[in-house]
Short mmCIF file of the C-alpha atoms (twelve columns), coordinates in Angstrom:
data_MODEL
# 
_entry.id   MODEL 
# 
loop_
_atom_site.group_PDB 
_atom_site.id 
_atom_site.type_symbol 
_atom_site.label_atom_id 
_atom_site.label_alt_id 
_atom_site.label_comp_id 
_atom_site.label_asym_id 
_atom_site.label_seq_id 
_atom_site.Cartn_x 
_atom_site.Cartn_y 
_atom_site.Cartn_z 
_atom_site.pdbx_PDB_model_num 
ATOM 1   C CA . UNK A 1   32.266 37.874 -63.575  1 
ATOM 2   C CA . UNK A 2   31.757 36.099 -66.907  1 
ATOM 3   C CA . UNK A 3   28.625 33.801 -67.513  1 
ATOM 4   C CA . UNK A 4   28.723 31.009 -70.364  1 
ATOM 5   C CA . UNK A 5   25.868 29.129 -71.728  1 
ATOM 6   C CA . UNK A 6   26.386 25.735 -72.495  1 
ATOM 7   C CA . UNK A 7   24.455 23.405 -74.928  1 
ATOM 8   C CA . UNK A 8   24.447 19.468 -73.850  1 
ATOM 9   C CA . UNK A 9   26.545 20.985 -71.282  1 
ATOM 10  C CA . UNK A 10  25.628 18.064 -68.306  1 
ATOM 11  C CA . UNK A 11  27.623 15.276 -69.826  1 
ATOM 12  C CA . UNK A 12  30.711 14.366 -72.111  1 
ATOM 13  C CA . UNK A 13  32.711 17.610 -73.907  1 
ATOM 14  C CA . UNK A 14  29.843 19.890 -72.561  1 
ATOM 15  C CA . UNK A 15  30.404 18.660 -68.765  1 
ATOM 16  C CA . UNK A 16  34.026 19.029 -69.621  1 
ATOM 17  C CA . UNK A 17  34.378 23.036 -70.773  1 
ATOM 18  C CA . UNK A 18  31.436 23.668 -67.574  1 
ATOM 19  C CA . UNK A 19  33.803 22.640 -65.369  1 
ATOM 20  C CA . UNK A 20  36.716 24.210 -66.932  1 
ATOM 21  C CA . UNK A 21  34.956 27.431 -67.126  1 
ATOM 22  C CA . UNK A 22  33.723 27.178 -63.777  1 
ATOM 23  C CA . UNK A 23  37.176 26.854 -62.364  1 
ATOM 24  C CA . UNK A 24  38.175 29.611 -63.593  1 
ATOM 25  C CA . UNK A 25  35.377 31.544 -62.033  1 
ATOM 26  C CA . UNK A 26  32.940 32.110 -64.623  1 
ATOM 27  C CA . UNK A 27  29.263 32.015 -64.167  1 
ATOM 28  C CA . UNK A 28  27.071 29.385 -65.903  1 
ATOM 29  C CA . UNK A 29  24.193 28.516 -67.883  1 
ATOM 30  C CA . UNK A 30  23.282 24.584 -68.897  1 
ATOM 31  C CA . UNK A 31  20.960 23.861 -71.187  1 
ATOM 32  C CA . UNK A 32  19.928 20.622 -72.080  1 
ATOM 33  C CA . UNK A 33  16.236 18.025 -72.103  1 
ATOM 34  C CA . UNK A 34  16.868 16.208 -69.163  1 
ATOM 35  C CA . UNK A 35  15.642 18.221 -65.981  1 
ATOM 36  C CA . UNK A 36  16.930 16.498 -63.052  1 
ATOM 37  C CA . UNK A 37  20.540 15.671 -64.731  1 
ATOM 38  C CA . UNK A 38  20.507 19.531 -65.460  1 
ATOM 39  C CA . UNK A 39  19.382 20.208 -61.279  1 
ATOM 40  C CA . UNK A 40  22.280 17.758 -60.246  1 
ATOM 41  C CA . UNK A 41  25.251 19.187 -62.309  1 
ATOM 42  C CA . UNK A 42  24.351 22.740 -61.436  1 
ATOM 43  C CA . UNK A 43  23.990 22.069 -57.815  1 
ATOM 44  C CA . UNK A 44  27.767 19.943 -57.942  1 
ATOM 45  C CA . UNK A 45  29.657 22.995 -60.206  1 
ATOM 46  C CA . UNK A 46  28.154 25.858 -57.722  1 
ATOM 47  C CA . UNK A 47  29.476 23.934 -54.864  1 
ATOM 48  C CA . UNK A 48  32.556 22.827 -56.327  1 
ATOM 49  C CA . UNK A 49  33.277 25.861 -57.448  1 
ATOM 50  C CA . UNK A 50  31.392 28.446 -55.918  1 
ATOM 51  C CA . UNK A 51  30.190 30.122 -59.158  1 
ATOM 52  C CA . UNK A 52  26.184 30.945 -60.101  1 
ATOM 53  C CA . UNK A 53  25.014 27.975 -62.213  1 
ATOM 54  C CA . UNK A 54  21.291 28.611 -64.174  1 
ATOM 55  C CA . UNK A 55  19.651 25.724 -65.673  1 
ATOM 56  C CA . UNK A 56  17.766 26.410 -69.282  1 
ATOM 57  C CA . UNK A 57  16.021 23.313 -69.976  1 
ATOM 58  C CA . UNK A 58  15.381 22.894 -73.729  1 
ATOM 59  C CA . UNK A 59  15.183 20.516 -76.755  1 
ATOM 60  C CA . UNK A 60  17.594 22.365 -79.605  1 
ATOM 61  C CA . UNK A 61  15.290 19.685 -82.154  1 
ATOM 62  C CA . UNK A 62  12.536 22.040 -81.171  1 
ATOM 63  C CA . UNK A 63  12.511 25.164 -82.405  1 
ATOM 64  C CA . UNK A 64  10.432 27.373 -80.267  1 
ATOM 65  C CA . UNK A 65  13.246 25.380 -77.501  1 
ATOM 66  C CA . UNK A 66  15.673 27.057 -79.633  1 
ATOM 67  C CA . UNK A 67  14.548 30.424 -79.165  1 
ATOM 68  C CA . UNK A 68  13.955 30.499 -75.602  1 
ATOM 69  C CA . UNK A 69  17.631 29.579 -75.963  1 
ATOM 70  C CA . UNK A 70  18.042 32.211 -78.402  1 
ATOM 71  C CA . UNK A 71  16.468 35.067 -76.249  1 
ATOM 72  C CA . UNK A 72  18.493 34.111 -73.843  1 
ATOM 73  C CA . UNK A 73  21.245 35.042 -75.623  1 
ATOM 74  C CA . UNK A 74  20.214 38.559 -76.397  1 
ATOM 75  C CA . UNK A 75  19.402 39.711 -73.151  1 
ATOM 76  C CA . UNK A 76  21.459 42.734 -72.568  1 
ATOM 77  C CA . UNK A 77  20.439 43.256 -69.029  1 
ATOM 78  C CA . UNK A 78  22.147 39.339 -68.310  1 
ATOM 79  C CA . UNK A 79  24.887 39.195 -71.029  1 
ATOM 80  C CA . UNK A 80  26.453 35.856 -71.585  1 
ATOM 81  C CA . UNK A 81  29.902 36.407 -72.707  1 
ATOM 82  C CA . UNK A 82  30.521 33.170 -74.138  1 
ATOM 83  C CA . UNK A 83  28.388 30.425 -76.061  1 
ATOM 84  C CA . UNK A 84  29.393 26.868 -75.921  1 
ATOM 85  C CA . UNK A 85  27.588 25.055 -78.999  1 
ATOM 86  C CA . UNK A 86  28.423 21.400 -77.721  1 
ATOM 87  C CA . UNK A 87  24.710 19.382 -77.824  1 
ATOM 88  C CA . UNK A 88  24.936 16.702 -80.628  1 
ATOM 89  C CA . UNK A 89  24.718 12.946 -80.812  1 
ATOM 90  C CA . UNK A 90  26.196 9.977  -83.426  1 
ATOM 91  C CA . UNK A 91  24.402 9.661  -85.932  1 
ATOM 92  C CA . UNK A 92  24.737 6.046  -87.776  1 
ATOM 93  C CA . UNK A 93  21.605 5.825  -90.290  1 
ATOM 94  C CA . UNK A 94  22.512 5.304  -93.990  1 
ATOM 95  C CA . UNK A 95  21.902 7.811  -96.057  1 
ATOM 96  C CA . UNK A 96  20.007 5.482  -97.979  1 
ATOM 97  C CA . UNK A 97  17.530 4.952  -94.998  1 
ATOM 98  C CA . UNK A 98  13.803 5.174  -96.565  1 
ATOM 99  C CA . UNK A 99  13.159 7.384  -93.089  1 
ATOM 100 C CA . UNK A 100 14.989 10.108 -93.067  1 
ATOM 101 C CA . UNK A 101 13.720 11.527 -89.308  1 
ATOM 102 C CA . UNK A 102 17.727 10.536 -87.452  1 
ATOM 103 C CA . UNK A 103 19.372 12.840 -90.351  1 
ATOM 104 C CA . UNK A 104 16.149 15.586 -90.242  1 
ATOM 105 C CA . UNK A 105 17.186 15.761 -86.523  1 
ATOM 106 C CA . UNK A 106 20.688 15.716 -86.788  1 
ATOM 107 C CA . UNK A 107 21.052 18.641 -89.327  1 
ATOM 108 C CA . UNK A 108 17.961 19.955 -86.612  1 
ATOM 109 C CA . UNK A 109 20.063 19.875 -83.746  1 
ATOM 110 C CA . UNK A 110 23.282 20.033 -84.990  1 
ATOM 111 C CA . UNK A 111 23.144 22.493 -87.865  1 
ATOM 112 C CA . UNK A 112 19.962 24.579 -87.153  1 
ATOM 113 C CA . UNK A 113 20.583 25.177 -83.834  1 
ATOM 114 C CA . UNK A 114 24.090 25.667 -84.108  1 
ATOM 115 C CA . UNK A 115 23.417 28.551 -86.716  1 
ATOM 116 C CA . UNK A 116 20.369 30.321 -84.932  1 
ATOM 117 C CA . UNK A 117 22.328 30.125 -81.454  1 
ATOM 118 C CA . UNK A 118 25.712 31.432 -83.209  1 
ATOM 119 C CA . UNK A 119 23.805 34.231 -85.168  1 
ATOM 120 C CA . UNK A 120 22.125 35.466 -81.428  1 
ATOM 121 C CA . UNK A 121 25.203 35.457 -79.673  1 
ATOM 122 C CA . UNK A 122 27.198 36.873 -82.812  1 
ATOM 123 C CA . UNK A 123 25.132 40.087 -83.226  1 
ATOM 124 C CA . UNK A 124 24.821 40.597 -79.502  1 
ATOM 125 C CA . UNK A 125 28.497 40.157 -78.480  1 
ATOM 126 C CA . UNK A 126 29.616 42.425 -81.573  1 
ATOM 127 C CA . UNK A 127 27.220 44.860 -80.390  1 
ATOM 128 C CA . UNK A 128 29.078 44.923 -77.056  1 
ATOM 129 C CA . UNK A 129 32.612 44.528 -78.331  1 
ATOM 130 C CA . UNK A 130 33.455 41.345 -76.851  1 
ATOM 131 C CA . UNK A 131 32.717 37.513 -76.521  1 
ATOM 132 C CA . UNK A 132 33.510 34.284 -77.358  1 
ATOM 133 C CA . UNK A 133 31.670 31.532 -79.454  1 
ATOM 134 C CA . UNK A 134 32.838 27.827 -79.925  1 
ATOM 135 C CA . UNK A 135 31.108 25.495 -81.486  1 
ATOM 136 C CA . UNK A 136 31.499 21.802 -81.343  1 
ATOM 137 C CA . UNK A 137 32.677 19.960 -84.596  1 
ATOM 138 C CA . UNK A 138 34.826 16.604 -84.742  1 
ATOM 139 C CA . UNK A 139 37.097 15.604 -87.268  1 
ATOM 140 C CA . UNK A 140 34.698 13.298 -88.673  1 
ATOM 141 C CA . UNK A 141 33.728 16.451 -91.021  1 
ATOM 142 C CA . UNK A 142 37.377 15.888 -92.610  1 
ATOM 143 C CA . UNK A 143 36.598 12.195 -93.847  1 
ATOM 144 C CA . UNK A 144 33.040 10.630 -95.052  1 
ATOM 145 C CA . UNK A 145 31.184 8.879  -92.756  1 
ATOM 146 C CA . UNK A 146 27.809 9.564  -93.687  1 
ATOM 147 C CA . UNK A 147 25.614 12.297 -92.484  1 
ATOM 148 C CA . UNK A 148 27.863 12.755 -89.121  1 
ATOM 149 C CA . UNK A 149 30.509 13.826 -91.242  1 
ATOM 150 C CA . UNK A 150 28.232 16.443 -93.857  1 
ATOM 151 C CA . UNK A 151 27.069 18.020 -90.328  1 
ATOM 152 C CA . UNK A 152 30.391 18.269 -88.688  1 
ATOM 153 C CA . UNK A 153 31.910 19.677 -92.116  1 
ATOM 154 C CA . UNK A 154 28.897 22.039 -92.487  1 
ATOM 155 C CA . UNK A 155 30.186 23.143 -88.266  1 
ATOM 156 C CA . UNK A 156 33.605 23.684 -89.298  1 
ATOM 157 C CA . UNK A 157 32.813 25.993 -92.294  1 
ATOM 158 C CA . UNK A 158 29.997 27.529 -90.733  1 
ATOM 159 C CA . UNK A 159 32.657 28.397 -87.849  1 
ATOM 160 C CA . UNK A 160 35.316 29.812 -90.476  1 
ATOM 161 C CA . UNK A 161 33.257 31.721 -91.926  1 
ATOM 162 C CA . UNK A 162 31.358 33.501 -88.716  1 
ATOM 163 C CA . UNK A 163 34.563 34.118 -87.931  1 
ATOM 164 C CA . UNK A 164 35.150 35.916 -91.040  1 
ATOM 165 C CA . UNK A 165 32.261 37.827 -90.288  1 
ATOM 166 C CA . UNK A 166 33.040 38.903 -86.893  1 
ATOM 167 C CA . UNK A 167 36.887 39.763 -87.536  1 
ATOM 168 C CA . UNK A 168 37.636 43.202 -86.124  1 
ATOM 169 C CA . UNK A 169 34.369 43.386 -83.513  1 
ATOM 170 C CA . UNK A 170 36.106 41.709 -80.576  1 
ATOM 171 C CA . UNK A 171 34.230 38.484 -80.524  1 
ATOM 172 C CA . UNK A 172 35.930 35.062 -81.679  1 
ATOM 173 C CA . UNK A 173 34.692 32.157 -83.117  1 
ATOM 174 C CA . UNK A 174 36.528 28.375 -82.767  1 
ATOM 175 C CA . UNK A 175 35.181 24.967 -84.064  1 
ATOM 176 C CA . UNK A 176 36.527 22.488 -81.917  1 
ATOM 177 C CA . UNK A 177 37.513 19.304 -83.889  1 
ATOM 178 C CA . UNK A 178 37.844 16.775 -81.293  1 
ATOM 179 C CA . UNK A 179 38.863 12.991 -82.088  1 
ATOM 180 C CA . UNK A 180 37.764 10.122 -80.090  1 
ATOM 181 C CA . UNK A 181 36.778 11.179 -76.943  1 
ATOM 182 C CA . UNK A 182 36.151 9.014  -73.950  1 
ATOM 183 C CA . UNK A 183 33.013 10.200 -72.883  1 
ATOM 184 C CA . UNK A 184 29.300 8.059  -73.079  1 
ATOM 185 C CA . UNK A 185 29.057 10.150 -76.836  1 
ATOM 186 C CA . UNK A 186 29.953 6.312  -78.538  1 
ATOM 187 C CA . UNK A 187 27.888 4.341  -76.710  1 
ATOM 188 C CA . UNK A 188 24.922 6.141  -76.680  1 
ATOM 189 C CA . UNK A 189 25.202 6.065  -80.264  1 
ATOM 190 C CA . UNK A 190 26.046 1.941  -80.084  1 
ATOM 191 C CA . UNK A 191 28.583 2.875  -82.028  1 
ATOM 192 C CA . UNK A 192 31.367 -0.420 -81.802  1 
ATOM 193 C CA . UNK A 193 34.738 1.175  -80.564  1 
ATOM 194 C CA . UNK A 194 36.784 -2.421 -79.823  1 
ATOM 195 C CA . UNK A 195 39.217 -1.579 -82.616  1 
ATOM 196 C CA . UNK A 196 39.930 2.041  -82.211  1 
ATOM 197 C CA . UNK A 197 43.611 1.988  -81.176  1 
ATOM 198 C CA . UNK A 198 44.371 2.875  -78.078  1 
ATOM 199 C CA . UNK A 199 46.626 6.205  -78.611  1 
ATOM 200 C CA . UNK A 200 43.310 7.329  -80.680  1 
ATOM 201 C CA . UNK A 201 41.173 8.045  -77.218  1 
ATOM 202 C CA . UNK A 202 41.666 11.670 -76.187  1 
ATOM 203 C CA . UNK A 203 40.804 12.839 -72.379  1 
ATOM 204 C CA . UNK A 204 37.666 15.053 -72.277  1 
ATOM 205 C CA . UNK A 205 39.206 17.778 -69.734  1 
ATOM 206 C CA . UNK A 206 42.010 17.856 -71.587  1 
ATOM 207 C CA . UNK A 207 40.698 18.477 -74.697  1 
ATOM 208 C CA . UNK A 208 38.484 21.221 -73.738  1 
ATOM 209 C CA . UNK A 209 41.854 22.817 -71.984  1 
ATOM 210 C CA . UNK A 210 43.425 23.308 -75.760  1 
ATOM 211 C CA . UNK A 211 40.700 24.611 -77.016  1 
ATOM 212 C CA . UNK A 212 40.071 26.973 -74.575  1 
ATOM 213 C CA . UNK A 213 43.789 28.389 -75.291  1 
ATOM 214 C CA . UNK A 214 43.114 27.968 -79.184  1 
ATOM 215 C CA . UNK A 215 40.356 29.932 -78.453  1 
ATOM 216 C CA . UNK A 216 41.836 32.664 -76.520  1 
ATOM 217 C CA . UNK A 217 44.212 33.379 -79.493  1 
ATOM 218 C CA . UNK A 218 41.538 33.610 -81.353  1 
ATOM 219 C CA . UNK A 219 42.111 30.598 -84.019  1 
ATOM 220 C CA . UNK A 220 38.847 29.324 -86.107  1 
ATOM 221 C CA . UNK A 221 40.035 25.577 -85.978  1 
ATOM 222 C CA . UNK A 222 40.794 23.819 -82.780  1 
ATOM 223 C CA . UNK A 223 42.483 20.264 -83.372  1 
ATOM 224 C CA . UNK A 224 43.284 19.361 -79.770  1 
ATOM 225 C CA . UNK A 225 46.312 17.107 -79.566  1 
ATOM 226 C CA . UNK A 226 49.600 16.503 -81.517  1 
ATOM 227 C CA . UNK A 227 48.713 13.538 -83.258  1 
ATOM 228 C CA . UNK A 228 45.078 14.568 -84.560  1 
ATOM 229 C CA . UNK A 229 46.678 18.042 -86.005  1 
ATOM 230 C CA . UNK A 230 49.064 15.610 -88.050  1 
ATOM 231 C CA . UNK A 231 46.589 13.179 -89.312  1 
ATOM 232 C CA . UNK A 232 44.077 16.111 -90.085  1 
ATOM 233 C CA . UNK A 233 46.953 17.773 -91.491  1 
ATOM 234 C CA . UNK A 234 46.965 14.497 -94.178  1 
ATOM 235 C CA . UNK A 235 43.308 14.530 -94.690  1 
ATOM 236 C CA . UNK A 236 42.916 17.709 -95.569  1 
ATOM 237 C CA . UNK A 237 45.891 17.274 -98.415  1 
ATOM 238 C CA . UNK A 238 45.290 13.465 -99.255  1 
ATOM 239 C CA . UNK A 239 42.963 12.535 -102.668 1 
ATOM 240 C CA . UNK A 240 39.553 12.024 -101.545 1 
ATOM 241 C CA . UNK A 241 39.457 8.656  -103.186 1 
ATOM 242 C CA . UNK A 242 42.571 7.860  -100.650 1 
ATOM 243 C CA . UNK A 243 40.126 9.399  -97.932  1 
ATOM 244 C CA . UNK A 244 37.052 7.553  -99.115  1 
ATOM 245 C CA . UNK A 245 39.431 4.126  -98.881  1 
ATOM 246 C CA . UNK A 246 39.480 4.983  -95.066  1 
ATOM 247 C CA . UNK A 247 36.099 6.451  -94.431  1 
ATOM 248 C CA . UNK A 248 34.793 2.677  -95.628  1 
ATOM 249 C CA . UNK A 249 37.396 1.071  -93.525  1 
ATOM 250 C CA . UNK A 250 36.489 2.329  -90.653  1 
ATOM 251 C CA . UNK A 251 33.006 2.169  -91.301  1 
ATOM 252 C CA . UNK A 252 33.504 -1.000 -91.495  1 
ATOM 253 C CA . UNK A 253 34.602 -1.488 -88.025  1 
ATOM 254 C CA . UNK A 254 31.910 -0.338 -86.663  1 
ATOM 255 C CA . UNK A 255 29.690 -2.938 -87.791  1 
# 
């Protein structure tokens, strides 16, 4: 039986792909900060779904955190077959903020994390021929909304070009680009969402459920749903100014 570790993996897009995965039988490992959230969704998946569910508590800001996560990883004698990079959080300071600590953590979480986890699993999975690594972007990292978007850009790339890296060992790399998803992710960031049209808000499960195909055919970019690939599809061949014109517009909205 397969075992994937999960980052931020007791709420939102995390919650989503544990309960995916443990549906179809594969063996678990959350890690997040919060102890007793990480106690209740691992005893609910085991009995839901009758699959082993370990609990890693750690704080990917931290470092040392990170590789206790890291080991984790690497240990041959438990091999995780799958790495879900999912833990993030909105991120709304301007760039022009005389405290940079929100973006320091951001790129801390987001970026540094993302890379040391990726690089574990990557060199362990090759080693064994097989495995699976996804890491969770947004399609904020196609337009310019501050430091969100540099991070989930940086994700993307980062994702390409791991994949690159790893062609012809067996293990895959996807960066999921998700819209708006309807999960707590906006308000915990008190992020205004009142004028996001309606068709915009994506289903959590259901997202996770095309990128776990995407995934399995081995594509570096997951855009889940028809009408994010086509607007993605424009962004990425609009000018930037044209981009930029949006970017403040719906920056805008949020204030």
């Amino acid at each position: 039986m397969a075992t994937a570790l999960i980052t931020g993996g007791t709420s939102g897009i995390g919650a989503a792909f544990a309960r995916a995965l443990a549906a179809r039988g594969t063996d678990l490992i959350l890690v997040a900060r919060n102890v007793d959230r990480l106690k209740q969704a691992a005893d609910e998946l085991s009995e839901r779904y009758a699959v082993a569910v370990e609990v890693l508590p750690a704080d990917l800001g931290v470092r040392e955190d990170v590789f206790r996560v890291a080991d984790r990883l690497t240990d041959n004698e438990r091999p995780v077959e799958i790495l879900v990079n999912n833990a993030g959080f909105g991120l709304h300071t301007k760039l022009t903020a005389e405290d940079p600590t929100a973006h320091e953590h951001g790129i801390d979480v987001m970026c540094k994390a993302v890379l040391t986890l990726g690089g574990a699993a990557g060199r362990t999975m090759a080693d064994r021929g097989h495995g699976q690594i996804i890491n969770v972007s947004s399609t904020a990292g196609f337009v310019v909304l501050g430091n969100y978007s540099a991070i989930k850009a940086w994700v993307t790339s980062y994702s390409e070009g791991l994949a690159v890296e790893l062609r012809g060992t067996g293990v895959t790399v996807t960066a999921l680009c998700p819209g708006w998803v309807r999960t707590e992710f906006h308000e915990r960031a008190n992020l205004k969402t009142s004028k996001i049209p309606g068709p915009l808000w994506l289903d959590a499960d259901r997202v996770v459920e095309e990128c776990l195909v995407d995934a399995a055919r081995g594509r570096p970019v997951s855009i889940p749903y028809k009408r994010y690939k086509v607007l993605i599809f424009l962004a990425r061949h609009l000018p930037r100014r044209v981009i930029g014109a949006v970017s403040a517009r719906i920056s805008s909205g949020r204030r």
